[in-house]
Structure formats: structure tokens, C-alpha cells
Short mmCIF file of C-alpha atoms in Angstrom, two decimals:
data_model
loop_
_atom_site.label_atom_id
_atom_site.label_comp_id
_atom_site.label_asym_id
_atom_site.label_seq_id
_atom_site.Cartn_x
_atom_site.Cartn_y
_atom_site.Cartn_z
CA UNK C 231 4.88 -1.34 -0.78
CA UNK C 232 3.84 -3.00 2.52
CA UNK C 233 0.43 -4.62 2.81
CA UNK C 234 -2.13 -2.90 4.88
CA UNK C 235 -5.17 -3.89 6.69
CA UNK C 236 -8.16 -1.38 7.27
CA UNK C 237 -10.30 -2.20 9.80
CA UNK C 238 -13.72 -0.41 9.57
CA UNK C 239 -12.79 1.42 5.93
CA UNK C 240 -16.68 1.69 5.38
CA UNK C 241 -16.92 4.49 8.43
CA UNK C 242 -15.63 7.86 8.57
CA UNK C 243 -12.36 7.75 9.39
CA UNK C 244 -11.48 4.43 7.55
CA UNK C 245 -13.13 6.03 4.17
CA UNK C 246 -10.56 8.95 4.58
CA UNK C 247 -7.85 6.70 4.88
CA UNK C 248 -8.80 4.23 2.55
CA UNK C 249 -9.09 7.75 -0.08
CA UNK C 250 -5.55 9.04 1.11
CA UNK C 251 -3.41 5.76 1.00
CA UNK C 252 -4.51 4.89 -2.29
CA UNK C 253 -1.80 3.46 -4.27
CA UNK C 254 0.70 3.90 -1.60
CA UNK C 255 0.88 0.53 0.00
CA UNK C 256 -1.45 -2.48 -0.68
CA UNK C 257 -4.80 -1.98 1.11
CA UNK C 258 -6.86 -4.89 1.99
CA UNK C 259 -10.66 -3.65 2.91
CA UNK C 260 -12.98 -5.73 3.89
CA UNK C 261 -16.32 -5.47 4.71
CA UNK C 262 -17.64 -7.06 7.65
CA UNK C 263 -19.17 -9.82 6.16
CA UNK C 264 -16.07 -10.46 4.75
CA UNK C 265 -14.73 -10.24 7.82
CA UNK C 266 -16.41 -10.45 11.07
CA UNK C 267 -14.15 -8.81 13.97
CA UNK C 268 -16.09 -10.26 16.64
CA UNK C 269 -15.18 -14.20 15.46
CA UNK C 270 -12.26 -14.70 16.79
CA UNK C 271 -11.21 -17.86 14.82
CA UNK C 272 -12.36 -15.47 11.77
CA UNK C 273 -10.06 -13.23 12.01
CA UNK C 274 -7.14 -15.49 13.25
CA UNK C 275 -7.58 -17.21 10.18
CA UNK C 276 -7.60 -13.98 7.72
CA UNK C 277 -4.89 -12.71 9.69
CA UNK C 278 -2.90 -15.44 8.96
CA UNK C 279 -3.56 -16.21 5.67
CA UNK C 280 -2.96 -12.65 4.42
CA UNK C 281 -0.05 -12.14 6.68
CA UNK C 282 -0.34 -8.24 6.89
CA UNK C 283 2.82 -5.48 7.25
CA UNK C 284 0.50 -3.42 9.09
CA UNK C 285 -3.27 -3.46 10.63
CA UNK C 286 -5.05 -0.45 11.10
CA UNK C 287 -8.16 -0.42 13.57
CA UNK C 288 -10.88 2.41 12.79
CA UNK C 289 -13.78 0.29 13.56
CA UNK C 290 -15.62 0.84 16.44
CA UNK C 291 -18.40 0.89 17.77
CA UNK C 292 -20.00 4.29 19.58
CA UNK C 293 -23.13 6.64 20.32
CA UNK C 294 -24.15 9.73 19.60
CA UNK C 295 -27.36 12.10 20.85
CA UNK C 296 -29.42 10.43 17.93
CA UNK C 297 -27.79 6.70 18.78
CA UNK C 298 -28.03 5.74 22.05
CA UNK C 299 -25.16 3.38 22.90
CA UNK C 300 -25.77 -0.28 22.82
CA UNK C 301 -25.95 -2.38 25.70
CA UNK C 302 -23.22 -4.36 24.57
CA UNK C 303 -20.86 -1.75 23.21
CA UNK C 304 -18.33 -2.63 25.50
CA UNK C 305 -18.33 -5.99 24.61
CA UNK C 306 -18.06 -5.78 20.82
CA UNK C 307 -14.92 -2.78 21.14
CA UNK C 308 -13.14 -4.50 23.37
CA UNK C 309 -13.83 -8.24 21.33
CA UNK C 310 -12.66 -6.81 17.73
CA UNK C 311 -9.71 -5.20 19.48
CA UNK C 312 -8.60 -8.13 21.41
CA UNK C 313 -9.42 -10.82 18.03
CA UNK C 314 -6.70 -8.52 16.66
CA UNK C 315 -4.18 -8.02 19.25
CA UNK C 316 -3.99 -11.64 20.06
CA UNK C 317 -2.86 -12.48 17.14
CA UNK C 318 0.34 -10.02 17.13
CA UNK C 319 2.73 -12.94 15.55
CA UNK C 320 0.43 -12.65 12.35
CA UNK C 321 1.22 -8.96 11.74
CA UNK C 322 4.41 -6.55 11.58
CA UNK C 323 2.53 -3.86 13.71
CA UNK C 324 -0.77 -2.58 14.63
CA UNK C 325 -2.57 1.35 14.76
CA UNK C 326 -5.01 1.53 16.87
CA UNK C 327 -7.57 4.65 17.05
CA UNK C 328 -7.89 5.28 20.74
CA UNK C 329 -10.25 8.37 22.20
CA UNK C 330 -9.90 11.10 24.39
CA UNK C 331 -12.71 9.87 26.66
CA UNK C 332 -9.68 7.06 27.71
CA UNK C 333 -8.89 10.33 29.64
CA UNK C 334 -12.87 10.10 31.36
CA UNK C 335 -14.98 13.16 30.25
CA UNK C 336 -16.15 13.91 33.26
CA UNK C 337 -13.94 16.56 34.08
CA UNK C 338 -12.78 19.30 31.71
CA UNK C 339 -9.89 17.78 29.54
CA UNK C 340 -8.01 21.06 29.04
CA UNK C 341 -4.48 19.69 26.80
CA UNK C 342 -4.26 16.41 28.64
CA UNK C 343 -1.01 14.62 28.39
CA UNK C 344 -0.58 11.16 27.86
CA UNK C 345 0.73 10.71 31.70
CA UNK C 346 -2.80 11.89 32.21
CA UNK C 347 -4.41 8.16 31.13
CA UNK C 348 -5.51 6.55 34.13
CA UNK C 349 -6.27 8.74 36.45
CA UNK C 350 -9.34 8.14 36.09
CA UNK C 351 -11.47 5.17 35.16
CA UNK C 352 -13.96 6.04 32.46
CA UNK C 353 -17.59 5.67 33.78
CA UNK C 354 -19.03 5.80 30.13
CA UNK C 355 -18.98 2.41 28.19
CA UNK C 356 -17.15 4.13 25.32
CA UNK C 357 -14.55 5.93 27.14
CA UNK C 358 -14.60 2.47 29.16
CA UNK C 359 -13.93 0.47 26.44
CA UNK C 360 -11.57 2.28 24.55
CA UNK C 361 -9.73 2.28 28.47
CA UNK C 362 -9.16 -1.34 28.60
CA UNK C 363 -8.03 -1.43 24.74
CA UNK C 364 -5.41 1.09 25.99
CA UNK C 365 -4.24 -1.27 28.81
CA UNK C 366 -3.81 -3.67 27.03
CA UNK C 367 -1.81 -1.72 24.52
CA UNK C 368 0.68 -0.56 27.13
CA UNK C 369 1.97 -4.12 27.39
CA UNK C 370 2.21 -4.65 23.52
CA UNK C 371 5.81 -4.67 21.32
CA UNK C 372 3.57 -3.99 18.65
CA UNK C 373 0.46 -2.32 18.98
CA UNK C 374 0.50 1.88 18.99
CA UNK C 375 -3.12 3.58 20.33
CA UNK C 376 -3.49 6.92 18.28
CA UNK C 377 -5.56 8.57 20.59
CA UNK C 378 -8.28 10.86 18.91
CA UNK C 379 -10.07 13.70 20.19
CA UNK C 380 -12.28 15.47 17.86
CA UNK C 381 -11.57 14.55 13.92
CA UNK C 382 -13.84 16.57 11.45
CA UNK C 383 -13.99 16.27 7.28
CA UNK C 384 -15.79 14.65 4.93
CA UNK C 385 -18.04 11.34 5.33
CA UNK C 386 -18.97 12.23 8.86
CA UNK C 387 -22.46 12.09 10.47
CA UNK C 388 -23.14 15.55 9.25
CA UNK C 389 -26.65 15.26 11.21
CA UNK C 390 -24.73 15.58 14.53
CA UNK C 391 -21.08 16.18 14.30
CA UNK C 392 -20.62 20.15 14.19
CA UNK C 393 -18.28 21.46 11.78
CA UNK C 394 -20.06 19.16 9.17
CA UNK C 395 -23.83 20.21 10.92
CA UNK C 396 -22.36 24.19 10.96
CA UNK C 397 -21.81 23.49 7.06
CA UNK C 398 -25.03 21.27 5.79
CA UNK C 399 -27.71 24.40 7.68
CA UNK C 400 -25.37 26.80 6.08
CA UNK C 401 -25.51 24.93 2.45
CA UNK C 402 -29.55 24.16 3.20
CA UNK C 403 -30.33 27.78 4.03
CA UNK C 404 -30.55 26.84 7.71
CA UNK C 405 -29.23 28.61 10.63
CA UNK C 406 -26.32 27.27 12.60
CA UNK C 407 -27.31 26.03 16.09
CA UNK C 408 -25.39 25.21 19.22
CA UNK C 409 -26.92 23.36 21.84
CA UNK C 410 -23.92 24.22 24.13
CA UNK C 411 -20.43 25.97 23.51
CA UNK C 412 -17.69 24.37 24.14
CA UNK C 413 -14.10 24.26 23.35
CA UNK C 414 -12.80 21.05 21.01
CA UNK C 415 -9.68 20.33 19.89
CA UNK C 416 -10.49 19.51 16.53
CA UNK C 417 -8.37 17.60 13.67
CA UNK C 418 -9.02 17.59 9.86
CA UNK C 419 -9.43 14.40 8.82
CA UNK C 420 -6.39 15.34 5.88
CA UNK C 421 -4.03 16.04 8.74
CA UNK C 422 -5.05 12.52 10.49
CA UNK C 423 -4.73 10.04 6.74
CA UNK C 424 -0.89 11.64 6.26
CA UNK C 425 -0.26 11.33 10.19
CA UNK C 426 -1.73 7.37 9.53
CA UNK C 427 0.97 7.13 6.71
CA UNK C 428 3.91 8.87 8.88
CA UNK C 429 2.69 5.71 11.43
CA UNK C 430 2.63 3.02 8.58
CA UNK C 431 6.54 3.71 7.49
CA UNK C 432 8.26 4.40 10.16
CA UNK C 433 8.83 3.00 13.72
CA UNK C 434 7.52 4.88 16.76
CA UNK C 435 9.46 5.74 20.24
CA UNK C 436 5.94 5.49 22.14
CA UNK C 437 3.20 2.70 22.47
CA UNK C 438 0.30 5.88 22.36
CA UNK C 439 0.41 9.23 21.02
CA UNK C 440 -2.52 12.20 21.55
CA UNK C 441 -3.28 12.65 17.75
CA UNK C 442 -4.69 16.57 17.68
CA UNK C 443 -3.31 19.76 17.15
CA UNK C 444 -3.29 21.60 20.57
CA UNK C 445 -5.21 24.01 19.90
CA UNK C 446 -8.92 23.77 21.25
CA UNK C 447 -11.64 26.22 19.48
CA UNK C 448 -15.17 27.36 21.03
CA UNK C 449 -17.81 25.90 18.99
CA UNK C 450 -18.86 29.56 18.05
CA UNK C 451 -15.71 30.64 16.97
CA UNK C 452 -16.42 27.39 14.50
CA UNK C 453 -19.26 28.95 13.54
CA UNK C 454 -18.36 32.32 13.21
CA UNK C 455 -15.81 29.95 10.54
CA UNK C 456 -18.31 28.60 8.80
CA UNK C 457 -20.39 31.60 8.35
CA UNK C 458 -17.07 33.37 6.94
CA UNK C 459 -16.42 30.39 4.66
CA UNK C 460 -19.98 30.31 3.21
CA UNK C 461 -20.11 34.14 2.00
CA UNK C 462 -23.26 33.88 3.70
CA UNK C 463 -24.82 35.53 6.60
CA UNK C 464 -26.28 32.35 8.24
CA UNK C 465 -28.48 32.90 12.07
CA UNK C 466 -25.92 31.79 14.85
CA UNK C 467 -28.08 29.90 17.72
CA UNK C 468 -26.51 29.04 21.08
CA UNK C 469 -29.15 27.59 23.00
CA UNK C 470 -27.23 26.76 26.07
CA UNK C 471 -24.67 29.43 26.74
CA UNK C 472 -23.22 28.32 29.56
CA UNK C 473 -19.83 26.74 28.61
CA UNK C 474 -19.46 22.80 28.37
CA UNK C 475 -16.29 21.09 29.68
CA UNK C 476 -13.28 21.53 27.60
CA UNK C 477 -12.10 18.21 25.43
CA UNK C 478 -8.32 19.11 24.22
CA UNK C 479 -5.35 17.15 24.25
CA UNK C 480 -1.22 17.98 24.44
CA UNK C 481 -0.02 16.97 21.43
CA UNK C 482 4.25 17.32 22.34
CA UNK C 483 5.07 13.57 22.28
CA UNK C 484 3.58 13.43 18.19
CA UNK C 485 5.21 16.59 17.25
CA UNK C 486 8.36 15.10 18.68
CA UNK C 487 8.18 12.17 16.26
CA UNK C 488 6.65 13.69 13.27
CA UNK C 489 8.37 17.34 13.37
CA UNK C 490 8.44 19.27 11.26
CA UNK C 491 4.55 19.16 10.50
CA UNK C 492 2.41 21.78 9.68
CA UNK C 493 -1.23 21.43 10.24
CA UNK C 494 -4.32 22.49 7.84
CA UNK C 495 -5.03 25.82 8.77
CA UNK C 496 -8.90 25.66 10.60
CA UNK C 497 -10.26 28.77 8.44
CA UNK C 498 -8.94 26.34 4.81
CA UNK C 499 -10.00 23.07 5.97
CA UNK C 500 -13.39 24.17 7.48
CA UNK C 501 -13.59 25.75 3.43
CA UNK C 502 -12.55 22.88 2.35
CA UNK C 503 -15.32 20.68 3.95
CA UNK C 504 -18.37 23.57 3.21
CA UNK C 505 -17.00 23.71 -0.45
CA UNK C 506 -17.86 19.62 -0.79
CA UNK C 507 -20.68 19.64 0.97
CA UNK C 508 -21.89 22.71 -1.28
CA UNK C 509 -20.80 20.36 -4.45
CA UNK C 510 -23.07 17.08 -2.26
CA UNK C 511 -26.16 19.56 -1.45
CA UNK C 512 -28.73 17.25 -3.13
CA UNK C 513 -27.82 14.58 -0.70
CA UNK C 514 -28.64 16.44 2.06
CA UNK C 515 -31.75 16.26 4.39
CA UNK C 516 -32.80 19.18 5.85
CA UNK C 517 -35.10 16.93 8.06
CA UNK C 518 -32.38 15.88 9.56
CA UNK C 519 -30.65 18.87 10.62
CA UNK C 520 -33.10 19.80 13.09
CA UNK C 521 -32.11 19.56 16.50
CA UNK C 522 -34.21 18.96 19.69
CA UNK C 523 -35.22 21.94 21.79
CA UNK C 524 -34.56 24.19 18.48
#
């Protein structure tokens, strides 16, 4: 079993993983006041007194329509990223979780490539920040950027991340509301926790991979999903319908490492998620589903 570092296994994607390793490999967790990513002598330290197979980097810092981004969010990605790449003679090898907004999201992203990266600089301090973390990685014997474009499942901000939105109105008797379609590529958090593990045992040909499935879904068609899923017959509201830019990624170089892999089908995982969040209704606040301008 190697030993395994999780990075940020209190937030969405780190939960998941946390959840799917298990008892697979030793997982070492900590919280951040165990462990505080942004002191750098901190984590030099813990780094080299645990003296880790494997580090894997979920946390981050980001924004959403109900968070605005803080004003030093560059600062604090880049810092934990850098307190842990630093130190690569403390670790056998290091996952990173990159984005698709390396890519710059101001143009339709329509199954980018990885040759894509850097055509663009980023003009957003997320997209910006996960940018210089990929740099950097491009230079690194040890360090792989996973880049992420849309990852749905369980644990997510259901109050503004879709697929988990579509299913808490559904579950809460709401309608389903769309404040603009647009096509995502999105990836079941399932599919991402055993691509993680494929990552953890064996030894990649790349330093950065698009991690999605290459194929990119409207948001209505999602909806149209959920509805089906629910056995309900929940309202549909788009209240922008004309179409948003286009977020997808090619996902060739992964396939050509992981092959043969088979990913959740969307109409199962999407039941899937509305079936837990049917079991985890009494934790939901309607309040909270409400969206501005509905």
C-alpha cells in the first residue's frame, strides 16, 4: 500500500476521493489546521516527516455567483501549490487538479486539446492561477496537472452547481431553472476517484492530462435528465436562452493511458446523484435554491 496525501479532503472533490480510496493505500487527511498550505516551512516540515508515496492537491481556492472571488485568490492557489511542489525530493509524485479555465474562458472551449494551453493568458484570477500552477508543472519530473472541466456528484455546492441544483428543486418540489444554456463537459465524480487511483499506481507518459469525457451536454438536455430520473414532471426554466460559450475538453491523451475505460453513463449517474439527494432531502434548503432574476 503506498502512503497518500490528500490535500483539501474536506471539499468536494477531496471527500469523493477520500470515500473511494478507502482502504486502498494509506491516506493521510489533514485538516487545515493541521496543516496550513500557505506556511511554507509547515508543510516542508510535514512533508518531510511523513515522507509521502504520493500527494494529491484538491484544495483550492475559487468563486462562484454566490462567492465572489477573493482579492487574494491568486495568491493563496498559487502559495499552497508552490509550498508543495518545492518540496518534490520529499515525495514519490504529485496529482495536481488543474481547470479548464487554464485554457481562458473567454472564448468558447469546444474539445480543447492540451496543445491548446497557452494560447491564451487567463484574464480571470482563477483561470490565472491555476495557469501559472500549470507552468510550473511543465518543468516538473514529478508533478502531473489533471486538468478538470466540469465534475458533478455528491458533496457539491448543490445551491449553485447544476446537476446537483437540477436535483435538490426537483427533490424540494421546485422547478428546475437555467439562467443560461450552455454546453459542459461534465464528469461524475465516480469516474474522476477511480481515474485518481489509475494516477496513484501507475506511471504516466504526460506531465497534464484533460480529465473529462468528451462529450459536452446542453444544460437542458441535463435537465430534461433530471426530470426523467425523478419520475416527476418538474417546470423547466431557461431564463436566458441565448446559448453561453461552450466549456469541453479532448480527452485522447487520457484514454490513451487509461484504455480501456468505460465511463458512467450520464442518464445512471445523474440517477445516481437525485437518488442520494432524495435519501439527504431534510438537509436541504429550499431558501437556498432560489436564484436571482427567478
Amino acid at each position: 500500500m503506498l502512503k497518500v496525501l490528500i490535500t483539501g479532503s474536506s471539499g468536494f472533490i477531496g471527500r469523493n476521493i477520500t470515500e473511494y480510496l478507502g482502504d486502498k493505500h494509506r491516506l493521510c487527511t489533514p485538516s487545515s489546521g493541521e496543516l496550513d498550505l500557505l506556511h511554507e516551512n509547515a508543510v516542508r516540515e510535514f512533508l518531510k516527516r511523513h515522507k509521502f508515496d504520493v500527494v494529491i492537491h484538491t484544495a483550492t481556492t475559487r468563486s462562484n455567483r454566490r462567492l465572489g472571488a477573493p482579492p487574494d485568490m491568486i495568491y493563496r492557489n498559487c502559495r499552497m501549490f508552490f509550498n508543495l511542489a518545492r518540496n518534490e525530493p520529499l515525495f514519490g509524485k504529485m496529482l495536481h487538479f488543474g481547470s479548464g479555465a487554464e485554457y481562458d474562458r473567454r472564448r468558447a472551449l469546444a474539445c480543447a486539446a492540451e496543445d491548446y494551453f497557452d494560447t491564451a493568458v487567463p484574464v480571470d484570477d482563477y483561470g490565472f492561477s491555476k495557469y501559472i500552477c500549470a507552468k510550473a508543472i511543465r518543468t516538473s519530473n514529478k508533478i502531473v496537472n489533471l486538468r478538470l472541466f466540469a465534475v458533478f456528484g455528491k458533496y457539491e455546492a448543490w445551491d449553485v452547481r447544476f446537476i446537483s441544483n437540477a436535483c435538490a428543486r426537483v427533490v424540494t418540489g421546485l422547478p428546475i431553472v437555467i439562467r443560461q444554456n450552455i454546453k459542459f463537459d461534465y464528469l461524475y465524480v465516480n469516474d474522476l476517484a477511480k481515474i485518481t487511483l489509475w494516477f496513484i499506481e501507475n506511471t504516466p507518459r504526460r506531465r497534464e492530462y484533460n480529465v473529462c469525457t468528451g462529450t459536452a451536454y446542453e444544460l437542458a438536455d441535463l435537465a430534461t435528465i433530471v426530470a426523467s430520473v425523478s419520475g416527476r414532471d418538474p417546470e423547466i426554466k431557461i431564463l436566458n436562452h441565448r446559448m453561453g460559450l461552450e466549456y469541453s475538453g479532448n480527452n485522447q491523451a487520457l484514454l490513451e493511458e487509461i484504455r480501456p475505460y468505460e465511463f458512467h453513463d450520464m442518464q445512471l449517474a445523474v440517477g445516481e446523484l437525485y437518488s442520494w439527494y432524495a435519501e439527504h432531502k431534510d438537509s436541504l434548503d429550499p431558501r437556498l435554491l432560489q436564484f436571482d432574476g427567478e
